[in-house]
């Protein structure tokens, strides 16, 4: 994709039915998303899980002829924001309007999906009615 076609790219969808899933930090999203007033659901991993997962992943990519990379050294770099994916702190700290964001952890979604689904429904202004809750729709 050349630069011109990238700049011309637009996210098009119905105003009420748009879903975009990405690993891109908020600060790198196009203005068509950030200025739209849309609500954003931010699903993230607990920081320790991000670190451990990243360390294991990087170990697999590391050439065998190189010496091992101790987890303590990796942790020091991670805390300083040195990461192949961008400092983790930049993702959340760049958010300017907390009212349009719902933060859910992956771990909470796994351990208590009903609570997370209820939060999501309320955030999207589509809360479950009492009948749905009592009849086990969740």
PDB file of C-alpha atoms in Angstrom:
ATOM      1  CA  UNK A   1       0.000   0.000   0.000  1.00  0.00           C
ATOM      2  CA  UNK A   2       1.554   3.312  -0.974  1.00  0.00           C
ATOM      3  CA  UNK A   3       1.428   6.414   1.199  1.00  0.00           C
ATOM      4  CA  UNK A   4      -1.301   8.126  -0.817  1.00  0.00           C
ATOM      5  CA  UNK A   5      -3.663   5.169  -0.618  1.00  0.00           C
ATOM      6  CA  UNK A   6      -2.997   4.850   3.116  1.00  0.00           C
ATOM      7  CA  UNK A   7      -3.925   8.504   3.654  1.00  0.00           C
ATOM      8  CA  UNK A   8      -7.099   8.057   1.614  1.00  0.00           C
ATOM      9  CA  UNK A   9      -8.206   5.057   3.668  1.00  0.00           C
ATOM     10  CA  UNK A  10     -11.324   5.707   5.705  1.00  0.00           C
ATOM     11  CA  UNK A  11     -13.173   3.556   8.155  1.00  0.00           C
ATOM     12  CA  UNK A  12     -16.696   3.468   6.817  1.00  0.00           C
ATOM     13  CA  UNK A  13     -19.638   1.922   8.537  1.00  0.00           C
ATOM     14  CA  UNK A  14     -23.094   2.706   9.748  1.00  0.00           C
ATOM     15  CA  UNK A  15     -22.990   5.255  12.604  1.00  0.00           C
ATOM     16  CA  UNK A  16     -24.662   2.813  14.967  1.00  0.00           C
ATOM     17  CA  UNK A  17     -22.991  -0.412  13.910  1.00  0.00           C
ATOM     18  CA  UNK A  18     -19.280   0.013  13.611  1.00  0.00           C
ATOM     19  CA  UNK A  19     -16.769  -2.284  15.224  1.00  0.00           C
ATOM     20  CA  UNK A  20     -13.039  -1.902  14.923  1.00  0.00           C
ATOM     21  CA  UNK A  21     -10.637  -4.261  16.684  1.00  0.00           C
ATOM     22  CA  UNK A  22      -6.990  -3.279  16.753  1.00  0.00           C
ATOM     23  CA  UNK A  23      -3.734  -3.403  18.706  1.00  0.00           C
ATOM     24  CA  UNK A  24      -2.930   0.162  17.658  1.00  0.00           C
ATOM     25  CA  UNK A  25      -2.504   2.614  20.549  1.00  0.00           C
ATOM     26  CA  UNK A  26      -5.176   5.302  20.772  1.00  0.00           C
ATOM     27  CA  UNK A  27      -2.646   7.984  19.844  1.00  0.00           C
ATOM     28  CA  UNK A  28      -2.145   6.330  16.429  1.00  0.00           C
ATOM     29  CA  UNK A  29      -5.804   5.883  15.517  1.00  0.00           C
ATOM     30  CA  UNK A  30      -7.009   8.003  12.578  1.00  0.00           C
ATOM     31  CA  UNK A  31      -8.824  11.266  13.273  1.00  0.00           C
ATOM     32  CA  UNK A  32     -11.954   9.735  11.752  1.00  0.00           C
ATOM     33  CA  UNK A  33     -12.098   7.531  14.853  1.00  0.00           C
ATOM     34  CA  UNK A  34     -10.760   9.817  17.588  1.00  0.00           C
ATOM     35  CA  UNK A  35     -12.897  12.820  16.631  1.00  0.00           C
ATOM     36  CA  UNK A  36     -16.065  10.839  15.930  1.00  0.00           C
ATOM     37  CA  UNK A  37     -17.357  10.780  19.479  1.00  0.00           C
ATOM     38  CA  UNK A  38     -17.613   6.995  19.331  1.00  0.00           C
ATOM     39  CA  UNK A  39     -17.293   4.916  22.438  1.00  0.00           C
ATOM     40  CA  UNK A  40     -14.196   2.803  22.831  1.00  0.00           C
ATOM     41  CA  UNK A  41     -13.941  -0.461  24.730  1.00  0.00           C
ATOM     42  CA  UNK A  42     -10.373  -0.992  25.803  1.00  0.00           C
ATOM     43  CA  UNK A  43      -9.594  -4.618  26.632  1.00  0.00           C
ATOM     44  CA  UNK A  44      -6.193  -5.066  28.189  1.00  0.00           C
ATOM     45  CA  UNK A  45      -4.122  -7.669  29.982  1.00  0.00           C
ATOM     46  CA  UNK A  46      -2.826  -7.224  33.488  1.00  0.00           C
ATOM     47  CA  UNK A  47       0.642  -5.686  33.295  1.00  0.00           C
ATOM     48  CA  UNK A  48       2.413  -8.702  34.795  1.00  0.00           C
ATOM     49  CA  UNK A  49       0.758 -10.971  32.230  1.00  0.00           C
ATOM     50  CA  UNK A  50       1.780  -8.649  29.400  1.00  0.00           C
ATOM     51  CA  UNK A  51       5.359  -8.757  30.617  1.00  0.00           C
ATOM     52  CA  UNK A  52       5.550 -12.538  31.065  1.00  0.00           C
ATOM     53  CA  UNK A  53       3.824 -13.220  27.740  1.00  0.00           C
ATOM     54  CA  UNK A  54       6.118 -10.764  25.957  1.00  0.00           C
ATOM     55  CA  UNK A  55       9.231 -12.280  27.560  1.00  0.00           C
ATOM     56  CA  UNK A  56       8.274 -15.819  26.485  1.00  0.00           C
ATOM     57  CA  UNK A  57       7.469 -14.598  22.981  1.00  0.00           C
ATOM     58  CA  UNK A  58      10.783 -12.770  22.644  1.00  0.00           C
ATOM     59  CA  UNK A  59      12.654 -15.860  23.931  1.00  0.00           C
ATOM     60  CA  UNK A  60      11.160 -17.871  21.069  1.00  0.00           C
ATOM     61  CA  UNK A  61      12.309 -15.267  18.546  1.00  0.00           C
ATOM     62  CA  UNK A  62      15.811 -14.950  19.973  1.00  0.00           C
ATOM     63  CA  UNK A  63      18.440 -16.728  17.851  1.00  0.00           C
ATOM     64  CA  UNK A  64      19.826 -19.815  19.612  1.00  0.00           C
ATOM     65  CA  UNK A  65      23.437 -18.662  19.169  1.00  0.00           C
ATOM     66  CA  UNK A  66      22.810 -15.616  21.410  1.00  0.00           C
ATOM     67  CA  UNK A  67      23.112 -15.968  25.184  1.00  0.00           C
ATOM     68  CA  UNK A  68      19.905 -16.260  27.191  1.00  0.00           C
ATOM     69  CA  UNK A  69      18.172 -13.071  28.275  1.00  0.00           C
ATOM     70  CA  UNK A  70      17.466 -13.191  32.025  1.00  0.00           C
ATOM     71  CA  UNK A  71      13.943 -12.309  33.068  1.00  0.00           C
ATOM     72  CA  UNK A  72      15.350  -9.766  35.554  1.00  0.00           C
ATOM     73  CA  UNK A  73      17.019  -7.828  32.713  1.00  0.00           C
ATOM     74  CA  UNK A  74      13.863  -8.010  30.624  1.00  0.00           C
ATOM     75  CA  UNK A  75      11.830  -6.721  33.565  1.00  0.00           C
ATOM     76  CA  UNK A  76      14.130  -3.729  33.998  1.00  0.00           C
ATOM     77  CA  UNK A  77      13.744  -2.810  30.335  1.00  0.00           C
ATOM     78  CA  UNK A  78       9.974  -3.338  30.445  1.00  0.00           C
ATOM     79  CA  UNK A  79       9.666  -0.974  33.428  1.00  0.00           C
ATOM     80  CA  UNK A  80      11.606   1.664  31.483  1.00  0.00           C
ATOM     81  CA  UNK A  81       9.189   1.327  28.571  1.00  0.00           C
ATOM     82  CA  UNK A  82      11.564  -0.554  26.279  1.00  0.00           C
ATOM     83  CA  UNK A  83       9.309  -2.947  24.399  1.00  0.00           C
ATOM     84  CA  UNK A  84       9.029  -4.106  20.801  1.00  0.00           C
ATOM     85  CA  UNK A  85       5.384  -3.054  20.828  1.00  0.00           C
ATOM     86  CA  UNK A  86       5.491   0.447  22.468  1.00  0.00           C
ATOM     87  CA  UNK A  87       5.635   1.245  26.144  1.00  0.00           C
ATOM     88  CA  UNK A  88       2.540  -0.211  27.774  1.00  0.00           C
ATOM     89  CA  UNK A  89       1.968   2.996  29.738  1.00  0.00           C
ATOM     90  CA  UNK A  90       1.493   4.999  26.503  1.00  0.00           C
ATOM     91  CA  UNK A  91      -1.660   3.075  25.637  1.00  0.00           C
ATOM     92  CA  UNK A  92      -3.666   4.172  28.654  1.00  0.00           C
ATOM     93  CA  UNK A  93      -1.992   7.471  29.521  1.00  0.00           C
ATOM     94  CA  UNK A  94      -2.753   8.950  26.097  1.00  0.00           C
ATOM     95  CA  UNK A  95      -6.511   8.734  26.566  1.00  0.00           C
ATOM     96  CA  UNK A  96      -7.963  12.232  26.848  1.00  0.00           C
ATOM     97  CA  UNK A  97     -11.645  11.614  27.517  1.00  0.00           C
ATOM     98  CA  UNK A  98     -12.278   8.868  30.065  1.00  0.00           C
ATOM     99  CA  UNK A  99     -16.082   9.163  29.665  1.00  0.00           C
ATOM    100  CA  UNK A 100     -15.974   7.591  26.230  1.00  0.00           C
ATOM    101  CA  UNK A 101     -13.807   4.635  27.296  1.00  0.00           C
ATOM    102  CA  UNK A 102     -14.680   1.410  29.050  1.00  0.00           C
ATOM    103  CA  UNK A 103     -11.695  -0.489  30.425  1.00  0.00           C
ATOM    104  CA  UNK A 104     -12.007  -4.248  30.832  1.00  0.00           C
ATOM    105  CA  UNK A 105      -9.256  -6.676  31.693  1.00  0.00           C
ATOM    106  CA  UNK A 106      -8.935  -9.920  29.830  1.00  0.00           C
ATOM    107  CA  UNK A 107      -8.532 -11.683  33.156  1.00  0.00           C
ATOM    108  CA  UNK A 108     -11.808 -10.233  34.526  1.00  0.00           C
ATOM    109  CA  UNK A 109     -13.602 -11.211  31.335  1.00  0.00           C
ATOM    110  CA  UNK A 110     -12.468 -14.797  31.852  1.00  0.00           C
ATOM    111  CA  UNK A 111     -13.250 -14.998  35.579  1.00  0.00           C
ATOM    112  CA  UNK A 112     -16.494 -12.980  35.678  1.00  0.00           C
ATOM    113  CA  UNK A 113     -17.980 -12.642  32.191  1.00  0.00           C
ATOM    114  CA  UNK A 114     -21.473 -11.741  33.459  1.00  0.00           C
ATOM    115  CA  UNK A 115     -20.225  -8.667  35.320  1.00  0.00           C
ATOM    116  CA  UNK A 116     -18.152  -7.588  32.306  1.00  0.00           C
ATOM    117  CA  UNK A 117     -21.015  -8.135  29.882  1.00  0.00           C
ATOM    118  CA  UNK A 118     -23.350  -6.127  32.119  1.00  0.00           C
ATOM    119  CA  UNK A 119     -20.820  -3.266  32.240  1.00  0.00           C
ATOM    120  CA  UNK A 120     -20.427  -3.402  28.472  1.00  0.00           C
ATOM    121  CA  UNK A 121     -24.184  -3.326  27.853  1.00  0.00           C
ATOM    122  CA  UNK A 122     -24.636  -0.321  30.165  1.00  0.00           C
ATOM    123  CA  UNK A 123     -21.672   1.482  28.604  1.00  0.00           C
ATOM    124  CA  UNK A 124     -23.190   1.029  25.136  1.00  0.00           C
ATOM    125  CA  UNK A 125     -26.528   2.349  26.428  1.00  0.00           C
ATOM    126  CA  UNK A 126     -28.131  -1.065  25.878  1.00  0.00           C
ATOM    127  CA  UNK A 127     -28.498  -2.409  29.438  1.00  0.00           C
ATOM    128  CA  UNK A 128     -30.160  -5.731  30.016  1.00  0.00           C
ATOM    129  CA  UNK A 129     -33.717  -5.521  31.268  1.00  0.00           C
ATOM    130  CA  UNK A 130     -34.773  -7.256  34.474  1.00  0.00           C
ATOM    131  CA  UNK A 131     -36.476 -10.011  32.478  1.00  0.00           C
ATOM    132  CA  UNK A 132     -33.293 -10.769  30.558  1.00  0.00           C
ATOM    133  CA  UNK A 133     -31.290 -10.897  33.769  1.00  0.00           C
ATOM    134  CA  UNK A 134     -33.742 -13.151  35.616  1.00  0.00           C
ATOM    135  CA  UNK A 135     -34.282 -15.518  32.688  1.00  0.00           C
ATOM    136  CA  UNK A 136     -30.580 -16.145  32.312  1.00  0.00           C
ATOM    137  CA  UNK A 137     -29.933 -14.232  29.077  1.00  0.00           C
ATOM    138  CA  UNK A 138     -26.514 -13.379  30.438  1.00  0.00           C
TER     139      UNK A 138
END
